[in-house]
Every structure is written in C-alpha cells, then in structure tokens.
Amino acid sequence: MLKYLEKIFGSKKEKDVELLLPLVDDINAIYDTLADLTDDELRAKTAEFRAHIHEVTGALQDEETELRERLKEDVPHEEREQILDRLPELRKELDELTKTVLDELLPEAFAVVKDACRRLVGQTFTVAGQQIKWDMIPFDVQLIGGAVLHQGKIAEMATGEGKTLVATMPIYLNALPGRGVHLVTVNDYLASRDSQWMGKIYEFLGLTVGVILQTMQPWERKPAYNADITYGTNNEFGFDYLRDNM
C-alpha cells in the first residue's frame, strides 16, 4: 500500500528534493556571475559576508560579551542572577538570528564555494603524502546535499557521490560567523587527509583550517581549535571536551 501511495503522491524524499530545486537554481544563477571576478574579488566575498553577519547580529554579540565580562567582576547577587537568567535567552536569540542571516546568505555562499572549486581545477596538491590533481566542482545533487546538512538534517549519499565535497559548502557558510565549525570523521587519517584536501577551498577563500589528531599534545591543539574550521574524530573531540570540563 505504501509503495502504491508513493507512486501516486511521491515519497517524502522526492518532495523534499523538489522544495530545494529552486534553491539550486538560485545558487547556479549566482555562480554564473562569479566568473568575471578576480581571485581576490572572490576571496573578498568572505569578508563581505562576515561584515553583513556582524551588522545583523553585532548588538546581541556585544551584549553577550559585556554580560560575560560583568560576571568576572564582584557584582551583587541579585544582578548576577539577572545576568545568568539573561544569558541563555540571549544565546537563543543570537542563534536564531544567526540562522536567519545564514539562510539568506546560503545561495551566494554556496555559489562562492562552487566557484572556488572551479578555480582550483587542474592544480596539483600534496595531500596525505600523495599528489592529487583537483578535478571537483559540485554537481546539483551535491548542492542539495549541502543545503540538507545546513538545515540540520541527514544527507544520505552513496559511496562515490562526493560526501567530502558536499560538506564544504555548509561548513564554509557556518564558519562565517566566526564561532568555529567542527567536522567529525571516523579516524585520524581521514581527518588529516580531508583537512589538507578540502582545506584548499577554505584557504583559497581566506578561512583558517585546523586538525586534531590523537598524537597531538595539548599545546598543539589550541591553535587547531582556534581555526575557523577544525577537522577531527569523535574520540578526540569528546575527550578534549571532557578534559576541559572536569
């Protein structure tokens, strides 16, 4: 019965994809206009995006910073309680506002990543000790996958469909507010390889990339965590979190 109904009305997956097709059209339309920009002009888009995000969210960010600094002082108990009540509300407001502005920036940000990929085509890089020639520009299905990830949903893709590249677009977009983005993978080799490989896109666009590996000492980890984008494994991120909060 379920399969019969899906033939008539379509599956939820198909409907979800159909909803994203206009977004793909928007991304590709913007992408077509970026070819006339110089590399520096394309790279300047990152600063432009960040300036816009700060313009929208700056007041809330400043308020949060001021309240946290105030907590470090010897403030009356009643005021301290008011600040502690306000901070979760403020964080929720800031998260919601940031999500709204990132949703608005998504088509152009994804197009910028796609164009950065186009400009890297033909270049050869050393990645995990091997020479790799860049030959990747996101297809429409990968644009859809990236949009799904940005929405906080799961994007299931078969082996060979370019999941590693798909992740670069929502990672770039969500790194723009400057709060750091972590990509969690399954082992140190992939964390190291992908940080070097996909890092070429981020570095081309002016973002910093770090990686957390099991063999790293504590003083080596801090710069990696301070990068715009940090690759690592669930074990390393998890144990670092526990060490920081024990």
PDB file of C-alpha atoms in Angstrom:
ATOM      1  CA  MET A   1       0.000   0.000   0.000  1.00  0.00           C
ATOM      2  CA  LEU A   2       2.807   2.416   0.925  1.00  0.00           C
ATOM      3  CA  LYS A   3       4.579   1.887  -2.398  1.00  0.00           C
ATOM      4  CA  TYR A   4       1.275   2.315  -4.239  1.00  0.00           C
ATOM      5  CA  LEU A   5       0.631   5.631  -2.497  1.00  0.00           C
ATOM      6  CA  GLU A   6       4.170   6.795  -3.209  1.00  0.00           C
ATOM      7  CA  LYS A   7       3.603   6.176  -6.918  1.00  0.00           C
ATOM      8  CA  ILE A   8       0.577   8.466  -6.807  1.00  0.00           C
ATOM      9  CA  PHE A   9       1.727  11.188  -4.421  1.00  0.00           C
ATOM     10  CA  GLY A  10       5.512  10.775  -4.453  1.00  0.00           C
ATOM     11  CA  SER A  11       7.751   9.969  -1.496  1.00  0.00           C
ATOM     12  CA  LYS A  12       8.725  12.473   1.189  1.00  0.00           C
ATOM     13  CA  LYS A  13      12.312  12.328  -0.096  1.00  0.00           C
ATOM     14  CA  GLU A  14      11.187  13.350  -3.579  1.00  0.00           C
ATOM     15  CA  LYS A  15       9.080  16.186  -2.166  1.00  0.00           C
ATOM     16  CA  ASP A  16      11.990  17.414  -0.045  1.00  0.00           C
ATOM     17  CA  VAL A  17      14.239  17.444  -3.104  1.00  0.00           C
ATOM     18  CA  GLU A  18      11.625  19.308  -5.150  1.00  0.00           C
ATOM     19  CA  LEU A  19      11.485  22.010  -2.479  1.00  0.00           C
ATOM     20  CA  LEU A  20      15.234  22.516  -2.797  1.00  0.00           C
ATOM     21  CA  LEU A  21      15.355  22.726  -6.602  1.00  0.00           C
ATOM     22  CA  PRO A  22      14.588  26.494  -6.704  1.00  0.00           C
ATOM     23  CA  LEU A  23      17.476  26.993  -4.266  1.00  0.00           C
ATOM     24  CA  VAL A  24      19.780  25.074  -6.606  1.00  0.00           C
ATOM     25  CA  ASP A  25      18.662  27.322  -9.458  1.00  0.00           C
ATOM     26  CA  ASP A  26      19.489  30.390  -7.338  1.00  0.00           C
ATOM     27  CA  ILE A  27      22.947  29.042  -6.480  1.00  0.00           C
ATOM     28  CA  ASN A  28      23.762  28.276 -10.099  1.00  0.00           C
ATOM     29  CA  ALA A  29      22.472  31.649 -11.298  1.00  0.00           C
ATOM     30  CA  ILE A  30      24.806  33.419  -8.856  1.00  0.00           C
ATOM     31  CA  TYR A  31      27.647  31.043  -9.749  1.00  0.00           C
ATOM     32  CA  ASP A  32      27.364  32.055 -13.399  1.00  0.00           C
ATOM     33  CA  THR A  33      28.013  35.697 -12.445  1.00  0.00           C
ATOM     34  CA  LEU A  34      31.159  35.000 -10.411  1.00  0.00           C
ATOM     35  CA  ALA A  35      33.447  34.037 -13.309  1.00  0.00           C
ATOM     36  CA  ASP A  36      34.146  37.713 -14.042  1.00  0.00           C
ATOM     37  CA  LEU A  37      35.613  38.293 -10.575  1.00  0.00           C
ATOM     38  CA  THR A  38      39.333  38.107  -9.905  1.00  0.00           C
ATOM     39  CA  ASP A  39      40.582  35.653  -7.289  1.00  0.00           C
ATOM     40  CA  ASP A  40      40.978  38.498  -4.805  1.00  0.00           C
ATOM     41  CA  GLU A  41      37.471  39.769  -5.508  1.00  0.00           C
ATOM     42  CA  LEU A  42      36.029  36.288  -4.943  1.00  0.00           C
ATOM     43  CA  ARG A  43      38.068  35.946  -1.743  1.00  0.00           C
ATOM     44  CA  ALA A  44      36.728  39.315  -0.575  1.00  0.00           C
ATOM     45  CA  LYS A  45      33.251  37.785  -0.511  1.00  0.00           C
ATOM     46  CA  THR A  46      34.190  36.116   2.787  1.00  0.00           C
ATOM     47  CA  ALA A  47      34.884  39.472   4.448  1.00  0.00           C
ATOM     48  CA  GLU A  48      31.706  40.852   2.870  1.00  0.00           C
ATOM     49  CA  PHE A  49      29.614  38.008   4.294  1.00  0.00           C
ATOM     50  CA  ARG A  50      31.186  38.390   7.719  1.00  0.00           C
ATOM     51  CA  ALA A  51      30.584  42.128   7.767  1.00  0.00           C
ATOM     52  CA  HIS A  52      26.920  41.571   6.960  1.00  0.00           C
ATOM     53  CA  ILE A  53      26.556  38.940   9.693  1.00  0.00           C
ATOM     54  CA  HIS A  54      28.158  41.277  12.225  1.00  0.00           C
ATOM     55  CA  GLU A  55      25.899  44.120  11.137  1.00  0.00           C
ATOM     56  CA  VAL A  56      22.843  41.964  11.830  1.00  0.00           C
ATOM     57  CA  THR A  57      23.994  40.188  14.998  1.00  0.00           C
ATOM     58  CA  GLY A  58      26.561  42.622  16.414  1.00  0.00           C
ATOM     59  CA  ALA A  59      24.314  44.201  19.027  1.00  0.00           C
ATOM     60  CA  LEU A  60      23.444  40.842  20.582  1.00  0.00           C
ATOM     61  CA  GLN A  61      27.066  39.695  20.438  1.00  0.00           C
ATOM     62  CA  ASP A  62      28.206  42.866  22.193  1.00  0.00           C
ATOM     63  CA  GLU A  63      25.577  42.433  24.883  1.00  0.00           C
ATOM     64  CA  GLU A  64      26.643  38.825  25.479  1.00  0.00           C
ATOM     65  CA  THR A  65      30.302  39.840  25.732  1.00  0.00           C
ATOM     66  CA  GLU A  66      29.522  42.635  28.165  1.00  0.00           C
ATOM     67  CA  LEU A  67      27.448  40.353  30.402  1.00  0.00           C
ATOM     68  CA  ARG A  68      30.126  37.657  30.491  1.00  0.00           C
ATOM     69  CA  GLU A  69      32.761  40.240  31.365  1.00  0.00           C
ATOM     70  CA  ARG A  70      30.478  41.598  34.071  1.00  0.00           C
ATOM     71  CA  LEU A  71      30.250  38.135  35.636  1.00  0.00           C
ATOM     72  CA  LYS A  72      34.012  38.190  36.155  1.00  0.00           C
ATOM     73  CA  GLU A  73      33.599  41.163  38.474  1.00  0.00           C
ATOM     74  CA  ASP A  74      32.370  41.273  42.054  1.00  0.00           C
ATOM     75  CA  VAL A  75      28.717  42.036  41.289  1.00  0.00           C
ATOM     76  CA  PRO A  76      25.758  41.942  43.721  1.00  0.00           C
ATOM     77  CA  HIS A  77      23.966  38.605  43.977  1.00  0.00           C
ATOM     78  CA  GLU A  78      20.721  39.922  42.507  1.00  0.00           C
ATOM     79  CA  GLU A  79      22.476  41.377  39.456  1.00  0.00           C
ATOM     80  CA  ARG A  80      24.434  38.147  38.974  1.00  0.00           C
ATOM     81  CA  GLU A  81      21.192  36.160  38.966  1.00  0.00           C
ATOM     82  CA  GLN A  82      19.688  38.527  36.413  1.00  0.00           C
ATOM     83  CA  ILE A  83      22.714  38.108  34.151  1.00  0.00           C
ATOM     84  CA  LEU A  84      22.620  34.319  34.479  1.00  0.00           C
ATOM     85  CA  ASP A  85      18.931  34.362  33.539  1.00  0.00           C
ATOM     86  CA  ARG A  86      19.548  36.664  30.590  1.00  0.00           C
ATOM     87  CA  LEU A  87      22.476  34.782  29.018  1.00  0.00           C
ATOM     88  CA  PRO A  88      20.519  31.666  27.880  1.00  0.00           C
ATOM     89  CA  GLU A  89      17.800  33.896  26.418  1.00  0.00           C
ATOM     90  CA  LEU A  90      20.440  35.969  24.677  1.00  0.00           C
ATOM     91  CA  ARG A  91      22.160  32.903  23.252  1.00  0.00           C
ATOM     92  CA  LYS A  92      18.839  31.610  21.904  1.00  0.00           C
ATOM     93  CA  GLU A  93      18.080  34.977  20.275  1.00  0.00           C
ATOM     94  CA  LEU A  94      21.574  35.127  18.795  1.00  0.00           C
ATOM     95  CA  ASP A  95      21.371  31.560  17.447  1.00  0.00           C
ATOM     96  CA  GLU A  96      18.003  32.217  15.831  1.00  0.00           C
ATOM     97  CA  LEU A  97      19.144  35.489  14.285  1.00  0.00           C
ATOM     98  CA  THR A  98      22.369  33.922  13.033  1.00  0.00           C
ATOM     99  CA  LYS A  99      20.427  31.064  11.448  1.00  0.00           C
ATOM    100  CA  THR A 100      18.157  33.547   9.682  1.00  0.00           C
ATOM    101  CA  VAL A 101      21.029  35.521   8.182  1.00  0.00           C
ATOM    102  CA  LEU A 102      22.912  32.344   7.175  1.00  0.00           C
ATOM    103  CA  ASP A 103      19.794  31.038   5.437  1.00  0.00           C
ATOM    104  CA  GLU A 104      19.688  34.288   3.477  1.00  0.00           C
ATOM    105  CA  LEU A 105      23.369  34.045   2.558  1.00  0.00           C
ATOM    106  CA  LEU A 106      23.244  30.363   1.600  1.00  0.00           C
ATOM    107  CA  PRO A 107      22.749  30.718  -2.193  1.00  0.00           C
ATOM    108  CA  GLU A 108      25.605  33.177  -2.617  1.00  0.00           C
ATOM    109  CA  ALA A 109      27.924  31.413  -0.150  1.00  0.00           C
ATOM    110  CA  PHE A 110      27.394  28.039  -1.837  1.00  0.00           C
ATOM    111  CA  ALA A 111      27.998  29.676  -5.231  1.00  0.00           C
ATOM    112  CA  VAL A 112      31.256  31.165  -3.937  1.00  0.00           C
ATOM    113  CA  VAL A 113      32.459  27.732  -2.799  1.00  0.00           C
ATOM    114  CA  LYS A 114      31.473  26.222  -6.141  1.00  0.00           C
ATOM    115  CA  ASP A 115      33.406  28.917  -7.991  1.00  0.00           C
ATOM    116  CA  ALA A 116      36.432  28.433  -5.743  1.00  0.00           C
ATOM    117  CA  CYS A 117      36.345  24.750  -6.730  1.00  0.00           C
ATOM    118  CA  ARG A 118      36.225  25.725 -10.395  1.00  0.00           C
ATOM    119  CA  ARG A 119      39.307  27.915  -9.970  1.00  0.00           C
ATOM    120  CA  LEU A 120      41.226  25.076  -8.323  1.00  0.00           C
ATOM    121  CA  VAL A 121      40.590  22.656 -11.205  1.00  0.00           C
ATOM    122  CA  GLY A 122      43.853  21.442 -12.736  1.00  0.00           C
ATOM    123  CA  GLN A 123      46.013  22.375  -9.748  1.00  0.00           C
ATOM    124  CA  THR A 124      48.010  19.641  -8.037  1.00  0.00           C
ATOM    125  CA  PHE A 125      48.379  19.416  -4.260  1.00  0.00           C
ATOM    126  CA  THR A 126      50.189  17.129  -1.850  1.00  0.00           C
ATOM    127  CA  VAL A 127      47.544  15.511   0.352  1.00  0.00           C
ATOM    128  CA  ALA A 128      48.418  12.863   2.944  1.00  0.00           C
ATOM    129  CA  GLY A 129      51.723  12.286   1.171  1.00  0.00           C
ATOM    130  CA  GLN A 130      50.173  11.812  -2.264  1.00  0.00           C
ATOM    131  CA  GLN A 131      49.860  14.099  -5.271  1.00  0.00           C
ATOM    132  CA  ILE A 132      46.206  14.875  -6.021  1.00  0.00           C
ATOM    133  CA  LYS A 133      45.009  16.868  -9.020  1.00  0.00           C
ATOM    134  CA  TRP A 134      41.895  18.889  -8.259  1.00  0.00           C
ATOM    135  CA  ASP A 135      39.018  17.954 -10.576  1.00  0.00           C
ATOM    136  CA  MET A 136      35.906  18.652  -8.492  1.00  0.00           C
ATOM    137  CA  ILE A 137      33.109  21.167  -8.999  1.00  0.00           C
ATOM    138  CA  PRO A 138      29.895  20.481  -7.050  1.00  0.00           C
ATOM    139  CA  PHE A 139      27.036  18.959  -9.032  1.00  0.00           C
ATOM    140  CA  ASP A 140      23.417  19.901  -8.361  1.00  0.00           C
ATOM    141  CA  VAL A 141      22.885  16.800  -6.216  1.00  0.00           C
ATOM    142  CA  GLN A 142      25.822  17.905  -4.070  1.00  0.00           C
ATOM    143  CA  LEU A 143      24.345  21.387  -3.718  1.00  0.00           C
ATOM    144  CA  ILE A 144      21.168  19.726  -2.457  1.00  0.00           C
ATOM    145  CA  GLY A 145      23.147  17.591  -0.028  1.00  0.00           C
ATOM    146  CA  GLY A 146      24.919  20.660   1.323  1.00  0.00           C
ATOM    147  CA  ALA A 147      21.636  22.503   1.828  1.00  0.00           C
ATOM    148  CA  VAL A 148      20.195  19.497   3.677  1.00  0.00           C
ATOM    149  CA  LEU A 149      23.199  19.421   6.024  1.00  0.00           C
ATOM    150  CA  HIS A 150      22.834  23.142   6.709  1.00  0.00           C
ATOM    151  CA  GLN A 151      19.234  22.503   7.699  1.00  0.00           C
ATOM    152  CA  GLY A 152      20.498  20.142  10.381  1.00  0.00           C
ATOM    153  CA  LYS A 153      19.194  17.047   8.621  1.00  0.00           C
ATOM    154  CA  ILE A 154      20.911  13.855   7.492  1.00  0.00           C
ATOM    155  CA  ALA A 155      22.008  13.658   3.853  1.00  0.00           C
ATOM    156  CA  GLU A 156      22.445  10.017   2.886  1.00  0.00           C
ATOM    157  CA  MET A 157      24.638   9.574  -0.177  1.00  0.00           C
ATOM    158  CA  ALA A 158      26.139   6.502  -1.810  1.00  0.00           C
ATOM    159  CA  THR A 159      29.882   5.860  -1.956  1.00  0.00           C
ATOM    160  CA  GLY A 160      31.419   7.922  -4.737  1.00  0.00           C
ATOM    161  CA  GLU A 161      28.818  10.694  -4.707  1.00  0.00           C
ATOM    162  CA  GLY A 162      31.244  13.143  -3.114  1.00  0.00           C
ATOM    163  CA  LYS A 163      30.192  13.466   0.524  1.00  0.00           C
ATOM    164  CA  THR A 164      33.566  15.009   1.381  1.00  0.00           C
ATOM    165  CA  LEU A 165      32.985  17.840  -1.082  1.00  0.00           C
ATOM    166  CA  VAL A 166      29.315  18.204  -0.118  1.00  0.00           C
ATOM    167  CA  ALA A 167      30.279  19.116   3.440  1.00  0.00           C
ATOM    168  CA  THR A 168      32.496  22.019   2.363  1.00  0.00           C
ATOM    169  CA  MET A 169      29.573  24.262   1.439  1.00  0.00           C
ATOM    170  CA  PRO A 170      27.645  24.193   4.751  1.00  0.00           C
ATOM    171  CA  ILE A 171      30.981  24.218   6.617  1.00  0.00           C
ATOM    172  CA  TYR A 172      32.060  27.415   4.833  1.00  0.00           C
ATOM    173  CA  LEU A 173      28.673  29.026   5.407  1.00  0.00           C
ATOM    174  CA  ASN A 174      28.548  28.177   9.111  1.00  0.00           C
ATOM    175  CA  ALA A 175      32.167  29.239   9.659  1.00  0.00           C
ATOM    176  CA  LEU A 176      31.346  32.783   8.579  1.00  0.00           C
ATOM    177  CA  PRO A 177      30.034  33.963  11.990  1.00  0.00           C
ATOM    178  CA  GLY A 178      33.482  33.186  13.443  1.00  0.00           C
ATOM    179  CA  ARG A 179      32.363  30.769  16.152  1.00  0.00           C
ATOM    180  CA  GLY A 180      34.217  27.786  14.673  1.00  0.00           C
ATOM    181  CA  VAL A 181      32.943  24.705  12.873  1.00  0.00           C
ATOM    182  CA  HIS A 182      33.970  21.128  13.679  1.00  0.00           C
ATOM    183  CA  LEU A 183      33.826  18.323  11.142  1.00  0.00           C
ATOM    184  CA  VAL A 184      33.748  14.921  12.834  1.00  0.00           C
ATOM    185  CA  THR A 185      35.091  11.932  10.921  1.00  0.00           C
ATOM    186  CA  VAL A 186      35.941   8.362  11.871  1.00  0.00           C
ATOM    187  CA  ASN A 187      39.747   8.194  12.036  1.00  0.00           C
ATOM    188  CA  ASP A 188      42.882  10.312  12.140  1.00  0.00           C
ATOM    189  CA  TYR A 189      43.821   9.517   8.548  1.00  0.00           C
ATOM    190  CA  LEU A 190      40.567  10.937   7.149  1.00  0.00           C
ATOM    191  CA  ALA A 191      40.718  13.927   9.487  1.00  0.00           C
ATOM    192  CA  SER A 192      44.252  14.716   8.321  1.00  0.00           C
ATOM    193  CA  ARG A 193      43.574  13.985   4.655  1.00  0.00           C
ATOM    194  CA  ASP A 194      40.344  15.959   4.423  1.00  0.00           C
ATOM    195  CA  SER A 195      41.693  18.945   6.344  1.00  0.00           C
ATOM    196  CA  GLN A 196      44.500  19.187   3.778  1.00  0.00           C
ATOM    197  CA  TRP A 197      42.373  18.306   0.749  1.00  0.00           C
ATOM    198  CA  MET A 198      39.192  20.290   1.365  1.00  0.00           C
ATOM    199  CA  GLY A 199      41.253  22.870   3.213  1.00  0.00           C
ATOM    200  CA  LYS A 200      42.385  24.159  -0.186  1.00  0.00           C
ATOM    201  CA  ILE A 201      38.889  25.574  -0.699  1.00  0.00           C
ATOM    202  CA  TYR A 202      38.705  27.260   2.690  1.00  0.00           C
ATOM    203  CA  GLU A 203      42.215  28.687   2.460  1.00  0.00           C
ATOM    204  CA  PHE A 204      41.514  29.981  -1.051  1.00  0.00           C
ATOM    205  CA  LEU A 205      38.542  31.857   0.426  1.00  0.00           C
ATOM    206  CA  GLY A 206      40.514  33.251   3.361  1.00  0.00           C
ATOM    207  CA  LEU A 207      39.482  30.901   6.183  1.00  0.00           C
ATOM    208  CA  THR A 208      41.822  29.014   8.508  1.00  0.00           C
ATOM    209  CA  VAL A 209      41.798  25.225   8.923  1.00  0.00           C
ATOM    210  CA  GLY A 210      42.992  23.030  11.785  1.00  0.00           C
ATOM    211  CA  VAL A 211      43.047  19.329  12.589  1.00  0.00           C
ATOM    212  CA  ILE A 212      43.005  17.421  15.882  1.00  0.00           C
ATOM    213  CA  LEU A 213      44.942  14.142  15.906  1.00  0.00           C
ATOM    214  CA  GLN A 214      45.448  11.566  18.630  1.00  0.00           C
ATOM    215  CA  THR A 215      49.219  12.154  18.689  1.00  0.00           C
ATOM    216  CA  MET A 216      48.929  15.912  19.329  1.00  0.00           C
ATOM    217  CA  GLN A 217      49.931  17.484  22.630  1.00  0.00           C
ATOM    218  CA  PRO A 218      47.605  19.930  24.448  1.00  0.00           C
ATOM    219  CA  TRP A 219      49.570  22.997  23.328  1.00  0.00           C
ATOM    220  CA  GLU A 220      49.270  21.855  19.722  1.00  0.00           C
ATOM    221  CA  ARG A 221      45.510  21.528  19.941  1.00  0.00           C
ATOM    222  CA  LYS A 222      44.665  25.092  20.919  1.00  0.00           C
ATOM    223  CA  PRO A 223      45.653  26.667  17.550  1.00  0.00           C
ATOM    224  CA  ALA A 224      43.653  23.947  15.766  1.00  0.00           C
ATOM    225  CA  TYR A 225      40.567  24.709  17.836  1.00  0.00           C
ATOM    226  CA  ASN A 226      41.033  28.435  17.240  1.00  0.00           C
ATOM    227  CA  ALA A 227      40.854  27.921  13.470  1.00  0.00           C
ATOM    228  CA  ASP A 228      37.680  28.770  11.569  1.00  0.00           C
ATOM    229  CA  ILE A 229      37.247  25.087  10.692  1.00  0.00           C
ATOM    230  CA  THR A 230      38.569  22.106  12.665  1.00  0.00           C
ATOM    231  CA  TYR A 231      38.663  18.502  11.471  1.00  0.00           C
ATOM    232  CA  GLY A 232      38.931  15.623  13.937  1.00  0.00           C
ATOM    233  CA  THR A 233      37.428  12.399  15.235  1.00  0.00           C
ATOM    234  CA  ASN A 234      34.576  11.912  17.666  1.00  0.00           C
ATOM    235  CA  ASN A 235      37.018  10.388  20.173  1.00  0.00           C
ATOM    236  CA  GLU A 236      39.375  13.359  20.192  1.00  0.00           C
ATOM    237  CA  PHE A 237      36.632  15.988  20.304  1.00  0.00           C
ATOM    238  CA  GLY A 238      34.839  14.059  23.025  1.00  0.00           C
ATOM    239  CA  PHE A 239      37.865  13.523  25.258  1.00  0.00           C
ATOM    240  CA  ASP A 240      39.018  17.129  24.821  1.00  0.00           C
ATOM    241  CA  TYR A 241      35.565  18.299  25.891  1.00  0.00           C
ATOM    242  CA  LEU A 242      35.696  16.070  28.974  1.00  0.00           C
ATOM    243  CA  ARG A 243      39.209  17.256  29.881  1.00  0.00           C
ATOM    244  CA  ASP A 244      38.140  20.881  29.574  1.00  0.00           C
ATOM    245  CA  ASN A 245      35.075  20.413  31.757  1.00  0.00           C
ATOM    246  CA  MET A 246      36.343  18.110  34.522  1.00  0.00           C
TER     247      MET A 246
END
